[in-house]
């Protein structure tokens, strides 16, 4: 569907020529620069510095400038803030002290603050620009509006610019838009439509500052310049994997209201990392200065990417995030946010060149270091028998190192057992003197290293491109919608997924390491059982619902109430799916006190549960009359069955009392129940089996030392309990392990020692009966509350 939309968009795209052609045709004259949101954080940190550098470079080129900082505040409040920002800008290293002072003085003289709130404010601004042009008798080159404001304001401001601030014919209009460009495909499509009613496509510059980073901007040039080396090896036969990583050490305190709506996938992967991926994998353009050809080649990659679903992603959330959400968004202590602060996503391109090559996109907050890089790791078919330090034995890789981390500076690194790269023009230099540092498994001396001759800030680079009318480093509408078309299905599938909780920084250990399994990605380690003292004294109340692995099964953990809520929801989801598929749901429930809270949850909150299509079976039963308090069926009836509308003939108690006697072998009660299961349950495979675990690790009524192997293929058996009443009737492992889903519910501090033991022991059903629960074709899920998990 998205490919069709994109082809239509490409067909209908306004033809504006390529950016280089427009840059050459650009006439000198007066340029009015308007930063809407000119006293905000982004403007203070980057934009005014970038525009000052533009002014410094262009002041002798025949262009004149005026600068306007726009804001919602009245002039008396906004003007002093703006001028404090302007005083802090810095000159280039080459500028003399006298020239620098003069340039800064000129900037202060050419800049002014204006309130930009209403249409009349924009009309007044336009009149002021016209008057200035007439008074000075100068030709207008163009008007540049930089919208450093929230995205919801874009359409309204664009409309005001269109209706009041367009320059006269012959002069250009350029409007710069900051991400986020929408929240998903539909919202991005709506925003594109709204903006398109006010602005032409060639007038819009959607900025992604990552494309202004010098290393990112040189991925394509590097590939082109070194194509004679790269073309033979840039394919599935030689590339082992591609990694695109952006790690951050900071949290998101202070901007939770924004971040909680977006999360790491929307904030980083959908834009920054996706753009890097397309630059690494797109077909090389014949003319890389042609924005149209570059766009078409990027779109080709989007159309070739396999869909990214839930199995192609893992998500996490740093532990302190929940508290920050509660504080900054005024939420109650039981509020749970599912917004991920960490994500690792696996992509594959369905093209012959890249078939089967895993592409990993990874980003997160509160990690061990601040660093960004893209690594192409090549296969190495050389095995060194003795000299393992030989350069030929070491990893073969190319690293596009965006900056920070242990290297400190941006660079392109090629391991010496690949090839010596061509030096890219006068703006790059080769580094030959190295500090003692390792980069992704190799000492830096094992790389050929190139770095920019002069490091420039990304926003400054992009501002110079906007002024020149070069659009290669910006996001087109087609490109944007293609990206959202890729990411929106994943975001929808993850909407109710619980991220793995991680402590942050070095304490994360291997919790966030991932493993590629075919076309899927998983966390490589089972969930770690963390005690409060390991968390630096943090209260365990800081945890929320988390997912992981326990004894090779899936694990869900939370405080008891949240855990029961999740389990009830999962049972209803399984019931609805089974009824939709075959018209019936077979549910086997265990006895004891543990599931009582679950029964209450189902009764009080799940009014749409398909009870009329549900058959309820017993996992096990004590050999006592069903009317006695000790009976598992009695407890189930009291707390669940009598309160829901389930047909009486869909309820299947175990026949422990036949011929007025209890569990006598000649009465064959176990065989009778087995025949009933075989008759009504397709393949004797229950849709959902709920089990508990005793302190001695028994499950159902299968106890340590009961020699479960002797039960053979029978589905139901009479067993012996070490406590009274000794006799029980129970489903066997043969019956349990045929189920589609088996849930093990473990709750309470008293089970912490058991859980700790189970996390260490090997499978031995005779000693640890619960280790015999291994569904043959189904799924095993452990539901463990924090009391049991953490103690």
CSV table of C-alpha atoms in Angstrom, one decimal, residues 328-563:
chain,number,residue,atom,x,y,z
A,328,UNK,CA,6.8,15.7,35.3
A,329,UNK,CA,3.4,14.6,34.1
A,330,UNK,CA,1.7,14.7,37.5
A,331,UNK,CA,0.8,11.0,37.4
A,332,UNK,CA,-0.1,8.7,40.3
A,333,UNK,CA,2.4,6.2,41.6
A,334,UNK,CA,0.7,3.3,39.9
A,335,UNK,CA,1.0,4.9,36.5
A,336,UNK,CA,3.0,2.7,34.0
A,337,UNK,CA,4.5,4.1,30.9
A,338,UNK,CA,5.3,1.7,28.1
A,339,UNK,CA,7.4,4.3,26.2
A,340,UNK,CA,10.8,2.7,25.3
A,341,UNK,CA,14.0,4.5,26.0
A,342,UNK,CA,16.1,1.8,24.3
A,343,UNK,CA,15.4,-0.1,21.1
A,344,UNK,CA,17.3,-2.6,18.9
A,345,UNK,CA,15.7,-3.3,15.5
A,346,UNK,CA,16.7,-5.8,12.9
A,347,UNK,CA,16.1,-4.9,9.2
A,348,UNK,CA,16.6,-6.8,6.0
A,349,UNK,CA,16.7,-5.7,2.4
A,350,UNK,CA,15.0,-7.9,-0.1
A,351,UNK,CA,17.5,-7.4,-2.9
A,352,UNK,CA,20.0,-9.8,-4.4
A,353,UNK,CA,22.9,-7.7,-3.2
A,354,UNK,CA,21.9,-7.6,0.5
A,355,UNK,CA,19.8,-10.8,0.8
A,356,UNK,CA,20.2,-12.2,4.3
A,357,UNK,CA,22.5,-9.4,5.6
A,358,UNK,CA,21.3,-8.3,9.0
A,359,UNK,CA,21.1,-4.5,9.5
A,360,UNK,CA,20.9,-3.5,13.2
A,361,UNK,CA,19.6,-0.1,14.2
A,362,UNK,CA,20.2,0.5,18.0
A,363,UNK,CA,19.8,3.5,20.2
A,364,UNK,CA,19.1,4.2,23.8
A,365,UNK,CA,19.3,6.6,26.8
A,366,UNK,CA,21.2,6.0,30.0
A,367,UNK,CA,23.8,3.7,28.3
A,368,UNK,CA,27.5,3.4,29.2
A,369,UNK,CA,28.9,6.0,26.8
A,370,UNK,CA,27.9,8.7,24.4
A,371,UNK,CA,28.8,7.6,20.9
A,372,UNK,CA,27.4,7.3,17.4
A,373,UNK,CA,28.7,5.1,14.5
A,374,UNK,CA,27.8,3.0,11.6
A,375,UNK,CA,29.9,-0.2,11.1
A,376,UNK,CA,30.1,-2.5,8.2
A,377,UNK,CA,31.6,-5.8,9.4
A,378,UNK,CA,33.0,-8.0,6.7
A,379,UNK,CA,33.4,-11.8,6.8
A,380,UNK,CA,37.0,-12.9,7.3
A,381,UNK,CA,37.9,-16.2,5.7
A,382,UNK,CA,41.5,-16.1,7.0
A,383,UNK,CA,42.4,-18.3,9.9
A,384,UNK,CA,45.8,-17.7,11.5
A,385,UNK,CA,47.1,-20.9,13.2
A,386,UNK,CA,49.9,-19.3,15.2
A,387,UNK,CA,50.2,-15.5,14.8
A,388,UNK,CA,46.8,-14.5,16.0
A,389,UNK,CA,47.9,-10.9,16.2
A,390,UNK,CA,48.5,-10.8,12.5
A,391,UNK,CA,46.5,-8.0,10.8
A,392,UNK,CA,45.0,-10.6,8.5
A,393,UNK,CA,43.3,-12.4,11.4
A,394,UNK,CA,41.6,-9.4,12.8
A,395,UNK,CA,38.1,-8.1,12.0
A,396,UNK,CA,37.6,-6.5,8.6
A,397,UNK,CA,35.5,-3.5,9.0
A,398,UNK,CA,34.7,0.1,7.9
A,399,UNK,CA,33.5,2.4,10.7
A,400,UNK,CA,31.8,5.7,10.0
A,401,UNK,CA,32.4,7.3,13.5
A,402,UNK,CA,30.1,10.3,14.0
A,403,UNK,CA,31.9,11.5,17.1
A,404,UNK,CA,32.3,11.4,20.9
A,405,UNK,CA,33.1,8.1,22.5
A,406,UNK,CA,36.7,7.0,23.1
A,407,UNK,CA,38.0,8.6,19.8
A,408,UNK,CA,36.6,12.1,20.6
A,409,UNK,CA,36.6,13.2,17.0
A,410,UNK,CA,34.6,12.3,13.8
A,411,UNK,CA,36.4,9.9,11.4
A,412,UNK,CA,36.1,7.3,8.8
A,413,UNK,CA,38.1,4.2,9.7
A,414,UNK,CA,39.0,1.3,7.4
A,415,UNK,CA,40.7,-1.7,8.9
A,416,UNK,CA,44.1,-2.2,7.2
A,417,UNK,CA,43.3,-5.8,6.1
A,418,UNK,CA,40.7,-4.3,3.7
A,419,UNK,CA,42.2,-1.5,1.6
A,420,UNK,CA,43.7,1.9,1.8
A,421,UNK,CA,40.9,4.4,1.1
A,422,UNK,CA,41.2,7.4,-1.2
A,423,UNK,CA,41.7,10.6,0.6
A,424,UNK,CA,38.7,12.8,0.0
A,425,UNK,CA,39.6,16.2,-1.3
A,426,UNK,CA,41.2,19.0,0.7
A,427,UNK,CA,38.5,19.0,3.5
A,428,UNK,CA,39.8,15.6,4.9
A,429,UNK,CA,43.1,14.5,6.2
A,430,UNK,CA,44.7,11.2,7.1
A,431,UNK,CA,45.5,10.7,10.8
A,432,UNK,CA,48.8,8.9,11.3
A,433,UNK,CA,49.7,9.7,14.9
A,434,UNK,CA,47.4,7.8,17.2
A,435,UNK,CA,46.6,7.7,20.9
A,436,UNK,CA,46.3,4.4,22.6
A,437,UNK,CA,42.6,3.7,22.0
A,438,UNK,CA,40.5,0.8,20.8
A,439,UNK,CA,37.6,1.2,18.3
A,440,UNK,CA,35.1,-1.6,18.1
A,441,UNK,CA,37.6,-4.4,18.8
A,442,UNK,CA,40.7,-3.1,17.0
A,443,UNK,CA,43.4,-0.7,18.2
A,444,UNK,CA,43.2,2.5,16.2
A,445,UNK,CA,46.7,1.7,14.7
A,446,UNK,CA,45.0,-1.2,12.8
A,447,UNK,CA,42.9,1.3,10.8
A,448,UNK,CA,43.5,3.8,8.1
A,449,UNK,CA,41.9,6.9,9.7
A,450,UNK,CA,40.5,10.0,7.9
A,451,UNK,CA,39.0,13.0,9.7
A,452,UNK,CA,37.7,16.4,8.6
A,453,UNK,CA,40.5,19.0,8.3
A,454,UNK,CA,38.2,21.4,10.2
A,455,UNK,CA,35.4,20.2,12.4
A,456,UNK,CA,32.1,22.0,11.8
A,457,UNK,CA,28.9,21.8,13.7
A,458,UNK,CA,26.0,20.0,11.9
A,459,UNK,CA,23.5,22.9,12.1
A,460,UNK,CA,26.1,25.3,10.7
A,461,UNK,CA,26.6,23.0,7.8
A,462,UNK,CA,22.9,22.6,7.0
A,463,UNK,CA,22.2,26.3,7.3
A,464,UNK,CA,24.9,27.0,4.7
A,465,UNK,CA,23.2,24.3,2.5
A,466,UNK,CA,19.8,26.0,3.0
A,467,UNK,CA,21.2,29.4,2.0
A,468,UNK,CA,22.7,27.8,-1.2
A,469,UNK,CA,19.5,26.1,-2.0
A,470,UNK,CA,21.0,22.6,-1.9
A,471,UNK,CA,18.4,20.0,-0.9
A,472,UNK,CA,20.4,16.8,-0.9
A,473,UNK,CA,20.9,17.0,2.9
A,474,UNK,CA,17.2,17.4,3.7
A,475,UNK,CA,14.1,15.1,3.9
A,476,UNK,CA,11.7,15.2,1.1
A,477,UNK,CA,8.0,14.5,1.5
A,478,UNK,CA,8.3,11.2,-0.4
A,479,UNK,CA,11.3,10.1,1.8
A,480,UNK,CA,9.4,11.1,5.0
A,481,UNK,CA,6.3,9.1,4.1
A,482,UNK,CA,8.4,6.1,3.0
A,483,UNK,CA,10.1,6.1,6.4
A,484,UNK,CA,6.9,6.3,8.3
A,485,UNK,CA,5.4,3.6,6.1
A,486,UNK,CA,8.3,1.3,7.3
A,487,UNK,CA,8.1,2.2,11.0
A,488,UNK,CA,4.4,2.7,11.7
A,489,UNK,CA,3.4,-1.0,11.6
A,490,UNK,CA,6.2,-1.8,14.1
A,491,UNK,CA,5.1,1.1,16.4
A,492,UNK,CA,1.5,-0.2,16.4
A,493,UNK,CA,2.6,-3.8,17.2
A,494,UNK,CA,4.7,-2.6,20.1
A,495,UNK,CA,2.1,-0.3,21.6
A,496,UNK,CA,1.2,-2.7,24.4
A,497,UNK,CA,4.6,-4.3,24.8
A,498,UNK,CA,6.4,-4.0,28.2
A,499,UNK,CA,10.0,-2.9,27.7
A,500,UNK,CA,12.8,-4.6,29.6
A,501,UNK,CA,13.8,-2.5,32.6
A,502,UNK,CA,17.5,-1.6,32.8
A,503,UNK,CA,19.3,0.2,35.7
A,504,UNK,CA,21.3,2.6,33.5
A,505,UNK,CA,25.0,3.2,32.7
A,506,UNK,CA,27.6,0.6,33.4
A,507,UNK,CA,25.2,-1.3,35.6
A,508,UNK,CA,23.3,-2.4,32.5
A,509,UNK,CA,26.0,-5.1,32.0
A,510,UNK,CA,24.8,-7.5,29.3
A,511,UNK,CA,21.1,-6.9,29.9
A,512,UNK,CA,20.7,-5.1,26.6
A,513,UNK,CA,22.9,-7.4,24.5
A,514,UNK,CA,20.9,-8.8,21.5
A,515,UNK,CA,21.2,-11.9,19.4
A,516,UNK,CA,20.0,-12.3,15.8
A,517,UNK,CA,18.1,-15.5,15.2
A,518,UNK,CA,17.3,-15.8,11.5
A,519,UNK,CA,15.0,-12.9,10.6
A,520,UNK,CA,14.2,-12.2,14.4
A,521,UNK,CA,16.1,-10.4,17.1
A,522,UNK,CA,16.0,-11.3,20.8
A,523,UNK,CA,17.8,-10.3,24.0
A,524,UNK,CA,20.8,-12.6,24.3
A,525,UNK,CA,20.5,-13.0,28.1
A,526,UNK,CA,17.7,-14.2,30.3
A,527,UNK,CA,16.3,-11.4,32.6
A,528,UNK,CA,18.6,-10.7,35.5
A,529,UNK,CA,17.1,-11.0,39.0
A,530,UNK,CA,18.1,-7.7,40.6
A,531,UNK,CA,18.0,-7.1,44.3
A,532,UNK,CA,17.4,-3.6,45.7
A,533,UNK,CA,20.9,-3.4,47.1
A,534,UNK,CA,22.4,-4.1,43.7
A,535,UNK,CA,20.5,-1.1,42.5
A,536,UNK,CA,22.4,1.2,44.9
A,537,UNK,CA,19.7,1.0,47.5
A,538,UNK,CA,16.9,1.9,45.2
A,539,UNK,CA,13.5,0.7,46.4
A,540,UNK,CA,12.2,-2.2,44.4
A,541,UNK,CA,9.0,-0.1,44.1
A,542,UNK,CA,10.9,1.6,41.2
A,543,UNK,CA,10.3,-1.4,39.0
A,544,UNK,CA,7.3,-1.7,36.7
A,545,UNK,CA,6.0,-4.6,34.5
A,546,UNK,CA,9.0,-6.0,32.7
A,547,UNK,CA,9.5,-8.8,30.3
A,548,UNK,CA,12.5,-11.1,29.8
A,549,UNK,CA,13.4,-14.8,29.8
A,550,UNK,CA,13.4,-17.3,32.6
A,551,UNK,CA,14.5,-20.9,32.2
A,552,UNK,CA,14.3,-20.5,28.4
A,553,UNK,CA,10.6,-19.5,28.6
A,554,UNK,CA,9.2,-16.0,28.3
A,555,UNK,CA,8.8,-14.1,31.6
A,556,UNK,CA,6.5,-11.3,32.7
A,557,UNK,CA,7.1,-9.6,36.1
A,558,UNK,CA,5.4,-6.8,38.0
A,559,UNK,CA,3.8,-6.1,41.3
A,560,UNK,CA,1.1,-8.6,42.1
A,561,UNK,CA,-1.9,-6.5,41.1
A,562,UNK,CA,-0.3,-5.4,37.7
A,563,UNK,CA,0.8,-9.0,37.1
